[in-house]
Amino acid sequence: MSQKSSGNLKISILTPSYNQGRYIEQNIQSVLDQEYSNFEHIVVDGGSTDNTVEVLKKYSHLKWVSERDEGQADALCKGLKMATGDIIGWINSDDYLVNNIFHKVVEVFENINCNWLIGNMITYDERIDHEYRPNYFEINKKKLFRDPYIVRQPSGFYKKDVLIEAGGINPSFYMVADYDLWVRMTLIEEPANIDQYLSVFRMHGDQKTSMKNLMIQSKEISSICIRVGNYIGLISVVKKILSRFLRHYIKSLLVSLKFIDPIYRDMSMSSKEYVEKARE
Protein backbone atom coordinates (compact mmCIF):
# COMPACT_ATOMS: atom_id res chain seq x y z
CA MET A 1 0.00 0.00 0.00
CA SER A 2 2.66 2.48 -0.98
CA GLN A 3 0.71 4.34 -3.68
CA LYS A 4 -1.29 7.45 -2.89
CA SER A 5 -5.01 7.09 -2.36
CA SER A 6 -7.40 7.96 -5.14
CA GLY A 7 -9.00 10.74 -3.13
CA ASN A 8 -12.46 9.47 -4.03
CA LEU A 9 -13.52 8.98 -0.41
CA LYS A 10 -14.66 12.11 1.38
CA ILE A 11 -13.52 12.63 4.97
CA SER A 12 -15.68 14.46 7.51
CA ILE A 13 -13.84 15.69 10.60
CA LEU A 14 -16.05 16.44 13.61
CA THR A 15 -14.80 18.86 16.27
CA PRO A 16 -16.82 19.54 19.41
CA SER A 17 -15.74 22.77 21.05
CA TYR A 18 -16.37 24.92 24.09
CA ASN A 19 -14.16 27.84 25.17
CA GLN A 20 -11.02 26.44 23.52
CA GLY A 21 -10.21 29.54 21.49
CA ARG A 22 -6.52 29.37 22.30
CA TYR A 23 -6.27 25.88 20.76
CA ILE A 24 -8.88 25.62 18.04
CA GLU A 25 -6.93 27.48 15.36
CA GLN A 26 -4.15 24.89 15.50
CA ASN A 27 -6.85 22.22 15.28
CA ILE A 28 -8.36 23.83 12.17
CA GLN A 29 -4.99 24.38 10.54
CA SER A 30 -3.97 20.76 11.11
CA VAL A 31 -6.96 19.65 9.05
CA LEU A 32 -6.25 22.21 6.31
CA ASP A 33 -2.60 21.09 6.10
CA GLN A 34 -3.47 17.55 5.04
CA GLU A 35 -2.87 18.06 1.29
CA TYR A 36 -6.11 16.19 0.66
CA SER A 37 -8.89 18.16 -0.97
CA ASN A 38 -11.89 15.88 -0.50
CA PHE A 39 -12.78 16.70 3.09
CA GLU A 40 -15.05 18.80 5.26
CA HIS A 41 -14.44 20.11 8.76
CA ILE A 42 -17.47 20.47 11.01
CA VAL A 43 -17.11 22.40 14.27
CA VAL A 44 -19.98 22.22 16.75
CA ASP A 45 -19.39 24.84 19.42
CA GLY A 46 -21.38 24.89 22.64
CA GLY A 47 -21.86 28.67 22.75
CA SER A 48 -18.33 29.68 23.72
CA THR A 49 -17.81 32.97 25.54
CA ASP A 50 -14.12 33.34 24.61
CA ASN A 51 -12.68 34.10 21.16
CA THR A 52 -13.69 30.76 19.59
CA VAL A 53 -16.38 32.21 17.31
CA GLU A 54 -14.02 34.94 16.08
CA VAL A 55 -11.55 32.23 15.07
CA LEU A 56 -14.24 30.18 13.32
CA LYS A 57 -15.36 33.19 11.29
CA LYS A 58 -11.86 33.46 9.79
CA TYR A 59 -12.19 30.13 7.95
CA SER A 60 -14.77 30.12 5.17
CA HIS A 61 -14.36 26.40 4.46
CA LEU A 62 -15.72 25.38 7.87
CA LYS A 63 -19.20 24.10 8.56
CA TRP A 64 -19.92 25.36 12.04
CA VAL A 65 -22.58 26.24 14.55
CA SER A 66 -22.30 27.91 17.95
CA GLU A 67 -25.18 27.25 20.29
CA ARG A 68 -25.80 25.80 23.69
CA ASP A 69 -25.64 22.00 23.81
CA GLU A 70 -25.67 19.21 26.36
CA GLY A 71 -21.94 18.52 26.21
CA GLN A 72 -19.34 16.94 23.96
CA ALA A 73 -21.30 13.84 22.97
CA ASP A 74 -24.38 15.91 22.11
CA ALA A 75 -22.20 18.17 19.93
CA LEU A 76 -20.82 15.11 18.13
CA CYS A 77 -24.35 13.87 17.44
CA LYS A 78 -25.15 17.23 15.83
CA GLY A 79 -21.94 17.09 13.81
CA LEU A 80 -22.64 13.57 12.57
CA LYS A 81 -26.04 14.70 11.27
CA MET A 82 -24.29 17.50 9.34
CA ALA A 83 -21.62 15.21 7.90
CA THR A 84 -21.68 14.25 4.21
CA GLY A 85 -18.43 12.29 4.07
CA ASP A 86 -17.76 8.59 3.56
CA ILE A 87 -15.30 8.49 6.47
CA ILE A 88 -15.78 10.11 9.86
CA GLY A 89 -12.99 11.36 12.13
CA TRP A 90 -13.36 13.00 15.54
CA ILE A 91 -10.75 15.44 16.80
CA ASN A 92 -11.45 17.53 19.88
CA SER A 93 -10.80 21.26 19.71
CA ASP A 94 -7.67 21.13 21.88
CA ASP A 95 -6.11 18.26 19.90
CA TYR A 96 -4.76 18.24 16.35
CA LEU A 97 -3.83 15.98 13.46
CA VAL A 98 -0.37 14.95 12.32
CA ASN A 99 0.53 16.37 8.91
CA ASN A 100 -0.52 14.55 5.74
CA ILE A 101 -2.30 11.53 7.20
CA PHE A 102 -5.55 11.65 5.20
CA HIS A 103 -4.08 9.91 2.15
CA LYS A 104 -2.87 7.07 4.38
CA VAL A 105 -6.25 6.77 6.09
CA VAL A 106 -8.11 6.64 2.75
CA GLU A 107 -5.53 4.24 1.34
CA VAL A 108 -6.25 1.77 4.13
CA PHE A 109 -10.01 1.98 3.58
CA GLU A 110 -9.53 1.54 -0.18
CA ASN A 111 -7.13 -1.40 0.02
CA ILE A 112 -8.36 -3.28 3.07
CA ASN A 113 -11.94 -4.37 3.53
CA CYS A 114 -12.39 -2.64 6.88
CA ASN A 115 -15.07 -0.50 8.46
CA TRP A 116 -12.90 1.39 10.93
CA LEU A 117 -9.25 1.90 11.74
CA ILE A 118 -7.02 2.97 14.59
CA GLY A 119 -3.58 4.58 14.33
CA ASN A 120 -1.06 5.51 16.98
CA MET A 121 -1.30 8.76 18.97
CA ILE A 122 1.25 11.29 20.24
CA THR A 123 0.61 12.81 23.66
CA TYR A 124 1.79 16.38 24.21
CA ASP A 125 1.82 17.72 27.78
CA GLU A 126 1.95 21.47 27.39
CA ARG A 127 2.41 21.98 31.13
CA ILE A 128 5.95 20.62 30.93
CA ASP A 129 6.40 21.05 27.16
CA HIS A 130 6.98 17.35 26.69
CA GLU A 131 5.96 15.12 23.77
CA TYR A 132 5.46 11.42 24.40
CA ARG A 133 5.49 8.98 21.47
CA PRO A 134 4.36 5.59 22.78
CA ASN A 135 5.40 2.33 21.19
CA TYR A 136 2.84 0.95 18.79
CA PHE A 137 0.54 -1.91 19.72
CA GLU A 138 -2.59 -3.17 18.04
CA ILE A 139 -5.99 -2.64 19.64
CA ASN A 140 -8.63 -5.33 19.31
CA LYS A 141 -11.77 -6.38 21.14
CA LYS A 142 -9.90 -8.56 23.65
CA LYS A 143 -7.46 -5.78 24.61
CA LEU A 144 -10.19 -3.13 24.67
CA PHE A 145 -12.31 -5.22 27.02
CA ARG A 146 -9.34 -5.97 29.27
CA ASP A 147 -8.17 -2.34 29.47
CA PRO A 148 -10.80 0.37 28.85
CA TYR A 149 -8.12 3.08 29.11
CA ILE A 150 -6.27 2.27 25.87
CA VAL A 151 -8.65 4.28 23.67
CA ARG A 152 -6.82 6.55 21.20
CA GLN A 153 -9.91 8.53 20.27
CA PRO A 154 -8.30 11.19 17.99
CA SER A 155 -6.65 8.47 15.88
CA GLY A 156 -9.85 6.59 15.04
CA PHE A 157 -11.62 6.80 11.67
CA TYR A 158 -14.91 5.15 10.71
CA LYS A 159 -17.04 4.46 7.66
CA LYS A 160 -20.04 6.66 8.21
CA ASP A 161 -22.67 4.05 7.38
CA VAL A 162 -21.17 1.52 9.80
CA LEU A 163 -20.79 4.18 12.52
CA ILE A 164 -24.51 4.91 12.17
CA GLU A 165 -25.29 1.18 12.09
CA ALA A 166 -23.45 0.84 15.41
CA GLY A 167 -25.73 3.49 16.92
CA GLY A 168 -23.62 6.60 16.39
CA ILE A 169 -22.45 8.63 19.38
CA ASN A 170 -24.33 8.03 22.63
CA PRO A 171 -25.14 11.52 24.05
CA SER A 172 -25.79 10.14 27.55
CA PHE A 173 -22.07 9.73 28.26
CA TYR A 174 -20.14 12.68 29.69
CA MET A 175 -16.65 11.14 29.87
CA VAL A 176 -16.47 7.95 27.80
CA ALA A 177 -18.53 8.33 24.63
CA ASP A 178 -15.39 7.22 22.78
CA TYR A 179 -15.01 3.96 24.73
CA ASP A 180 -18.71 3.23 24.35
CA LEU A 181 -18.44 3.74 20.59
CA TRP A 182 -15.35 1.53 20.28
CA VAL A 183 -17.00 -1.28 22.23
CA ARG A 184 -20.04 -1.18 19.95
CA MET A 185 -17.83 -1.01 16.84
CA THR A 186 -15.85 -4.09 17.92
CA LEU A 187 -19.11 -6.00 18.23
CA ILE A 188 -19.57 -5.38 14.50
CA GLU A 189 -15.97 -5.80 13.37
CA GLU A 190 -12.43 -5.71 14.72
CA PRO A 191 -10.60 -2.49 13.72
CA ALA A 192 -7.78 -2.29 11.22
CA ASN A 193 -4.60 -1.03 12.93
CA ILE A 194 -1.85 1.03 11.31
CA ASP A 195 1.56 1.68 12.82
CA GLN A 196 1.58 5.42 12.18
CA TYR A 197 1.02 8.47 14.36
CA LEU A 198 -2.20 10.10 13.19
CA SER A 199 -2.99 12.65 15.89
CA VAL A 200 -1.70 14.61 18.87
CA PHE A 201 -3.61 14.49 22.15
CA ARG A 202 -2.91 17.59 24.21
CA MET A 203 -2.73 17.53 28.01
CA HIS A 204 -3.35 20.85 29.77
CA GLY A 205 -4.70 22.29 32.98
CA ASP A 206 -8.33 22.77 31.87
CA GLN A 207 -9.12 19.14 31.07
CA LYS A 208 -11.68 16.93 32.81
CA THR A 209 -9.14 15.31 35.15
CA SER A 210 -10.52 15.99 38.64
CA MET A 211 -11.22 13.24 41.16
CA LYS A 212 -14.94 13.91 40.68
CA ASN A 213 -14.62 13.32 36.95
CA LEU A 214 -12.55 10.19 37.56
CA MET A 215 -15.49 8.79 39.51
CA ILE A 216 -17.92 9.78 36.73
CA GLN A 217 -15.62 8.14 34.18
CA SER A 218 -15.35 4.99 36.31
CA LYS A 219 -19.12 4.78 36.72
CA GLU A 220 -19.69 5.19 32.98
CA ILE A 221 -17.07 2.60 32.02
CA SER A 222 -18.50 0.19 34.58
CA SER A 223 -21.98 0.57 33.09
CA ILE A 224 -20.60 -0.27 29.63
CA CYS A 225 -18.68 -3.28 30.96
CA ILE A 226 -21.78 -4.62 32.71
CA ARG A 227 -23.90 -4.04 29.61
CA VAL A 228 -21.65 -6.25 27.45
CA GLY A 229 -20.70 -8.72 30.19
CA ASN A 230 -17.10 -7.49 30.38
CA TYR A 231 -16.30 -8.20 34.02
CA ILE A 232 -12.53 -8.22 33.41
CA GLY A 233 -12.84 -4.54 32.49
CA LEU A 234 -14.33 -3.83 35.90
CA ILE A 235 -11.06 -4.96 37.48
CA SER A 236 -9.20 -2.31 35.44
CA VAL A 237 -11.63 0.34 36.69
CA VAL A 238 -10.98 -0.57 40.33
CA LYS A 239 -7.20 -0.58 39.74
CA LYS A 240 -7.42 2.84 38.09
CA ILE A 241 -9.28 4.34 41.05
CA LEU A 242 -6.88 2.87 43.60
CA SER A 243 -3.86 4.01 41.59
CA ARG A 244 -5.22 7.54 41.32
CA PHE A 245 -5.90 7.76 45.06
CA LEU A 246 -2.39 6.48 45.81
CA ARG A 247 -0.76 8.94 43.41
CA HIS A 248 -2.79 11.82 44.84
CA TYR A 249 -1.75 10.88 48.40
CA ILE A 250 1.95 10.62 47.52
CA LYS A 251 1.92 13.92 45.62
CA SER A 252 0.14 15.71 48.45
CA LEU A 253 2.59 14.26 50.97
CA LEU A 254 5.63 15.35 48.96
CA VAL A 255 4.19 18.85 48.54
CA SER A 256 3.37 19.16 52.25
CA LEU A 257 6.90 18.07 53.13
CA LYS A 258 8.21 20.63 50.60
CA PHE A 259 10.10 17.98 48.63
CA ILE A 260 8.48 19.25 45.42
CA ASP A 261 6.92 22.51 44.33
CA PRO A 262 3.10 22.76 44.66
CA ILE A 263 2.88 23.33 40.90
CA TYR A 264 3.44 19.59 40.43
CA ARG A 265 0.53 18.55 42.65
CA ASP A 266 -2.02 18.12 39.87
CA MET A 267 0.24 17.10 37.02
CA SER A 268 0.02 13.68 35.47
CA MET A 269 3.36 12.29 36.58
CA SER A 270 3.65 8.83 38.05
CA SER A 271 4.48 8.33 41.72
CA LYS A 272 7.94 7.13 40.69
CA GLU A 273 8.56 10.35 38.75
CA TYR A 274 7.50 12.43 41.75
CA VAL A 275 9.94 10.60 43.99
CA GLU A 276 12.71 11.18 41.45
CA LYS A 277 11.77 14.88 41.33
CA ALA A 278 11.97 15.06 45.11
CA ARG A 279 15.51 13.67 45.06
CA GLU A 280 16.84 16.36 42.69
PDB file of N, CA, C and O in Angstrom, residues 51-91:
ATOM      1  N   ASN A  51     -12.871  33.643  22.537  1.00  0.00           N
ATOM      2  CA  ASN A  51     -12.683  34.101  21.161  1.00  0.00           C
ATOM      3  C   ASN A  51     -12.909  33.007  20.123  1.00  0.00           C
ATOM      4  O   ASN A  51     -12.552  33.172  18.949  1.00  0.00           O
ATOM      5  N   THR A  52     -13.512  31.886  20.512  1.00  0.00           N
ATOM      6  CA  THR A  52     -13.692  30.762  19.587  1.00  0.00           C
ATOM      7  C   THR A  52     -14.441  31.172  18.324  1.00  0.00           C
ATOM      8  O   THR A  52     -14.018  30.859  17.198  1.00  0.00           O
ATOM      9  N   VAL A  53     -15.562  31.851  18.473  1.00  0.00           N
ATOM     10  CA  VAL A  53     -16.382  32.215  17.310  1.00  0.00           C
ATOM     11  C   VAL A  53     -15.612  33.133  16.375  1.00  0.00           C
ATOM     12  O   VAL A  53     -15.712  33.017  15.143  1.00  0.00           O
ATOM     13  N   GLU A  54     -14.832  34.049  16.929  1.00  0.00           N
ATOM     14  CA  GLU A  54     -14.024  34.941  16.084  1.00  0.00           C
ATOM     15  C   GLU A  54     -13.039  34.133  15.242  1.00  0.00           C
ATOM     16  O   GLU A  54     -12.810  34.436  14.061  1.00  0.00           O
ATOM     17  N   VAL A  55     -12.467  33.086  15.821  1.00  0.00           N
ATOM     18  CA  VAL A  55     -11.547  32.225  15.072  1.00  0.00           C
ATOM     19  C   VAL A  55     -12.306  31.479  13.980  1.00  0.00           C
ATOM     20  O   VAL A  55     -11.858  31.403  12.830  1.00  0.00           O
ATOM     21  N   LEU A  56     -13.455  30.937  14.302  1.00  0.00           N
ATOM     22  CA  LEU A  56     -14.238  30.176  13.325  1.00  0.00           C
ATOM     23  C   LEU A  56     -14.627  31.037  12.125  1.00  0.00           C
ATOM     24  O   LEU A  56     -14.630  30.559  10.980  1.00  0.00           O
ATOM     25  N   LYS A  57     -14.940  32.297  12.375  1.00  0.00           N
ATOM     26  CA  LYS A  57     -15.356  33.187  11.294  1.00  0.00           C
ATOM     27  C   LYS A  57     -14.236  33.459  10.295  1.00  0.00           C
ATOM     28  O   LYS A  57     -14.510  33.875   9.154  1.00  0.00           O
ATOM     29  N   LYS A  58     -13.002  33.220  10.678  1.00  0.00           N
ATOM     30  CA  LYS A  58     -11.858  33.460   9.794  1.00  0.00           C
ATOM     31  C   LYS A  58     -11.740  32.409   8.700  1.00  0.00           C
ATOM     32  O   LYS A  58     -11.060  32.628   7.700  1.00  0.00           O
ATOM     33  N   TYR A  59     -12.398  31.254   8.870  1.00  0.00           N
ATOM     34  CA  TYR A  59     -12.188  30.131   7.954  1.00  0.00           C
ATOM     35  C   TYR A  59     -13.487  29.814   7.217  1.00  0.00           C
ATOM     36  O   TYR A  59     -14.396  29.185   7.751  1.00  0.00           O
ATOM     37  N   SER A  60     -13.541  30.251   5.957  1.00  0.00           N
ATOM     38  CA  SER A  60     -14.774  30.122   5.169  1.00  0.00           C
ATOM     39  C   SER A  60     -15.103  28.686   4.800  1.00  0.00           C
ATOM     40  O   SER A  60     -16.252  28.382   4.446  1.00  0.00           O
ATOM     41  N   HIS A  61     -14.110  27.789   4.858  1.00  0.00           N
ATOM     42  CA  HIS A  61     -14.362  26.397   4.460  1.00  0.00           C
ATOM     43  C   HIS A  61     -15.096  25.608   5.537  1.00  0.00           C
ATOM     44  O   HIS A  61     -15.624  24.526   5.261  1.00  0.00           O
ATOM     45  N   LEU A  62     -15.136  26.132   6.757  1.00  0.00           N
ATOM     46  CA  LEU A  62     -15.724  25.385   7.866  1.00  0.00           C
ATOM     47  C   LEU A  62     -17.248  25.312   7.766  1.00  0.00           C
ATOM     48  O   LEU A  62     -17.899  26.248   7.328  1.00  0.00           O
ATOM     49  N   LYS A  63     -17.790  24.175   8.194  1.00  0.00           N
ATOM     50  CA  LYS A  63     -19.196  24.099   8.561  1.00  0.00           C
ATOM     51  C   LYS A  63     -19.219  24.231  10.085  1.00  0.00           C
ATOM     52  O   LYS A  63     -18.573  23.452  10.770  1.00  0.00           O
ATOM     53  N   TRP A  64     -19.931  25.218  10.587  1.00  0.00           N
ATOM     54  CA  TRP A  64     -19.917  25.364  12.041  1.00  0.00           C
ATOM     55  C   TRP A  64     -21.207  25.958  12.566  1.00  0.00           C
ATOM     56  O   TRP A  64     -21.959  26.620  11.847  1.00  0.00           O
ATOM     57  N   VAL A  65     -21.445  25.681  13.832  1.00  0.00           N
ATOM     58  CA  VAL A  65     -22.575  26.237  14.547  1.00  0.00           C
ATOM     59  C   VAL A  65     -22.111  26.523  15.967  1.00  0.00           C
ATOM     60  O   VAL A  65     -21.259  25.806  16.504  1.00  0.00           O
ATOM     61  N   SER A  66     -22.610  27.591  16.561  1.00  0.00           N
ATOM     62  CA  SER A  66     -22.296  27.905  17.948  1.00  0.00           C
ATOM     63  C   SER A  66     -23.596  28.144  18.691  1.00  0.00           C
ATOM     64  O   SER A  66     -24.288  29.144  18.463  1.00  0.00           O
ATOM     65  N   GLU A  67     -23.946  27.196  19.530  1.00  0.00           N
ATOM     66  CA  GLU A  67     -25.184  27.253  20.290  1.00  0.00           C
ATOM     67  C   GLU A  67     -25.058  26.352  21.507  1.00  0.00           C
ATOM     68  O   GLU A  67     -24.232  25.444  21.529  1.00  0.00           O
ATOM     69  N   ARG A  68     -25.862  26.601  22.480  1.00  0.00           N
ATOM     70  CA  ARG A  68     -25.802  25.802  23.695  1.00  0.00           C
ATOM     71  C   ARG A  68     -26.121  24.337  23.383  1.00  0.00           C
ATOM     72  O   ARG A  68     -27.039  24.042  22.617  1.00  0.00           O
ATOM     73  N   ASP A  69     -25.363  23.428  23.978  1.00  0.00           N
ATOM     74  CA  ASP A  69     -25.636  22.004  23.810  1.00  0.00           C
ATOM     75  C   ASP A  69     -25.547  21.312  25.163  1.00  0.00           C
ATOM     76  O   ASP A  69     -25.336  21.950  26.196  1.00  0.00           O
ATOM     77  N   GLU A  70     -25.678  19.995  25.132  1.00  0.00           N
ATOM     78  CA  GLU A  70     -25.671  19.207  26.363  1.00  0.00           C
ATOM     79  C   GLU A  70     -24.324  18.551  26.628  1.00  0.00           C
ATOM     80  O   GLU A  70     -24.227  17.583  27.378  1.00  0.00           O
ATOM     81  N   GLY A  71     -23.268  19.068  25.986  1.00  0.00           N
ATOM     82  CA  GLY A  71     -21.943  18.516  26.212  1.00  0.00           C
ATOM     83  C   GLY A  71     -21.328  17.957  24.941  1.00  0.00           C
ATOM     84  O   GLY A  71     -21.904  18.030  23.850  1.00  0.00           O
ATOM     85  N   GLN A  72     -20.136  17.394  25.096  1.00  0.00           N
ATOM     86  CA  GLN A  72     -19.344  16.940  23.957  1.00  0.00           C
ATOM     87  C   GLN A  72     -20.070  15.908  23.105  1.00  0.00           C
ATOM     88  O   GLN A  72     -20.091  15.999  21.874  1.00  0.00           O
ATOM     89  N   ALA A  73     -20.644  14.900  23.736  1.00  0.00           N
ATOM     90  CA  ALA A  73     -21.305  13.838  22.973  1.00  0.00           C
ATOM     91  C   ALA A  73     -22.500  14.373  22.194  1.00  0.00           C
ATOM     92  O   ALA A  73     -22.752  13.969  21.049  1.00  0.00           O
ATOM     93  N   ASP A  74     -23.252  15.287  22.802  1.00  0.00           N
ATOM     94  CA  ASP A  74     -24.376  15.908  22.112  1.00  0.00           C
ATOM     95  C   ASP A  74     -23.897  16.697  20.900  1.00  0.00           C
ATOM     96  O   ASP A  74     -24.510  16.649  19.827  1.00  0.00           O
ATOM     97  N   ALA A  75     -22.776  17.417  21.052  1.00  0.00           N
ATOM     98  CA  ALA A  75     -22.197  18.166  19.933  1.00  0.00           C
ATOM     99  C   ALA A  75     -21.791  17.227  18.801  1.00  0.00           C
ATOM    100  O   ALA A  75     -21.995  17.529  17.617  1.00  0.00           O
ATOM    101  N   LEU A  76     -21.225  16.084  19.152  1.00  0.00           N
ATOM    102  CA  LEU A  76     -20.820  15.114  18.133  1.00  0.00           C
ATOM    103  C   LEU A  76     -22.023  14.555  17.384  1.00  0.00           C
ATOM    104  O   LEU A  76     -21.958  14.328  16.167  1.00  0.00           O
ATOM    105  N   CYS A  77     -23.123  14.338  18.094  1.00  0.00           N
ATOM    106  CA  CYS A  77     -24.345  13.865  17.436  1.00  0.00           C
ATOM    107  C   CYS A  77     -24.822  14.883  16.407  1.00  0.00           C
ATOM    108  O   CYS A  77     -25.231  14.530  15.293  1.00  0.00           O
ATOM    109  N   LYS A  78     -24.766  16.171  16.768  1.00  0.00           N
ATOM    110  CA  LYS A  78     -25.146  17.232  15.826  1.00  0.00           C
ATOM    111  C   LYS A  78     -24.217  17.225  14.615  1.00  0.00           C
ATOM    112  O   LYS A  78     -24.658  17.353  13.473  1.00  0.00           O
ATOM    113  N   GLY A  79     -22.912  17.091  14.892  1.00  0.00           N
ATOM    114  CA  GLY A  79     -21.944  17.089  13.807  1.00  0.00           C
ATOM    115  C   GLY A  79     -22.128  15.918  12.859  1.00  0.00           C
ATOM    116  O   GLY A  79     -21.994  16.062  11.638  1.00  0.00           O
ATOM    117  N   LEU A  80     -22.441  14.752  13.409  1.00  0.00           N
ATOM    118  CA  LEU A  80     -22.643  13.568  12.575  1.00  0.00           C
ATOM    119  C   LEU A  80     -23.839  13.754  11.641  1.00  0.00           C
ATOM    120  O   LEU A  80     -23.809  13.330  10.479  1.00  0.00           O
ATOM    121  N   LYS A  81     -24.883  14.420  12.116  1.00  0.00           N
ATOM    122  CA  LYS A  81     -26.040  14.696  11.267  1.00  0.00           C
ATOM    123  C   LYS A  81     -25.693  15.656  10.138  1.00  0.00           C
ATOM    124  O   LYS A  81     -26.294  15.610   9.057  1.00  0.00           O
ATOM    125  N   MET A  82     -24.706  16.532  10.367  1.00  0.00           N
ATOM    126  CA  MET A  82     -24.292  17.498   9.345  1.00  0.00           C
ATOM    127  C   MET A  82     -23.312  16.897   8.345  1.00  0.00           C
ATOM    128  O   MET A  82     -23.096  17.459   7.269  1.00  0.00           O
ATOM    129  N   ALA A  83     -22.702  15.776   8.699  1.00  0.00           N
ATOM    130  CA  ALA A  83     -21.615  15.210   7.902  1.00  0.00           C
ATOM    131  C   ALA A  83     -22.118  14.601   6.601  1.00  0.00           C
ATOM    132  O   ALA A  83     -23.148  13.924   6.575  1.00  0.00           O
ATOM    133  N   THR A  84     -21.361  14.820   5.517  1.00  0.00           N
ATOM    134  CA  THR A  84     -21.684  14.254   4.207  1.00  0.00           C
ATOM    135  C   THR A  84     -20.574  13.350   3.689  1.00  0.00           C
ATOM    136  O   THR A  84     -20.629  12.890   2.556  1.00  0.00           O
ATOM    137  N   GLY A  85     -19.568  13.087   4.513  1.00  0.00           N
ATOM    138  CA  GLY A  85     -18.428  12.294   4.068  1.00  0.00           C
ATOM    139  C   GLY A  85     -18.666  10.794   4.136  1.00  0.00           C
ATOM    140  O   GLY A  85     -19.624  10.316   4.753  1.00  0.00           O
ATOM    141  N   ASP A  86     -17.752  10.057   3.508  1.00  0.00           N
ATOM    142  CA  ASP A  86     -17.764   8.587   3.560  1.00  0.00           C
ATOM    143  C   ASP A  86     -17.079   8.086   4.824  1.00  0.00           C
ATOM    144  O   ASP A  86     -17.415   7.018   5.336  1.00  0.00           O
ATOM    145  N   ILE A  87     -16.103   8.854   5.294  1.00  0.00           N
ATOM    146  CA  ILE A  87     -15.304   8.489   6.466  1.00  0.00           C
ATOM    147  C   ILE A  87     -15.452   9.583   7.515  1.00  0.00           C
ATOM    148  O   ILE A  87     -15.391  10.775   7.190  1.00  0.00           O
ATOM    149  N   ILE A  88     -15.620   9.171   8.763  1.00  0.00           N
ATOM    150  CA  ILE A  88     -15.783  10.113   9.861  1.00  0.00           C
ATOM    151  C   ILE A  88     -14.565  10.049  10.779  1.00  0.00           C
ATOM    152  O   ILE A  88     -14.118   8.968  11.173  1.00  0.00           O
ATOM    153  N   GLY A  89     -14.030  11.231  11.110  1.00  0.00           N
ATOM    154  CA  GLY A  89     -12.994  11.359  12.125  1.00  0.00           C
ATOM    155  C   GLY A  89     -13.473  12.321  13.200  1.00  0.00           C
ATOM    156  O   GLY A  89     -14.317  13.185  12.937  1.00  0.00           O
ATOM    157  N   TRP A  90     -12.938  12.169  14.403  1.00  0.00           N
ATOM    158  CA  TRP A  90     -13.364  13.003  15.536  1.00  0.00           C
ATOM    159  C   TRP A  90     -12.106  13.512  16.230  1.00  0.00           C
ATOM    160  O   TRP A  90     -11.314  12.743  16.738  1.00  0.00           O
ATOM    161  N   ILE A  91     -11.924  14.840  16.179  1.00  0.00           N
ATOM    162  CA  ILE A  91     -10.745  15.444  16.796  1.00  0.00           C
ATOM    163  C   ILE A  91     -11.214  16.605  17.674  1.00  0.00           C
ATOM    164  O   ILE A  91     -11.821  17.564  17.178  1.00  0.00           O
TER     165      ILE A  91
END
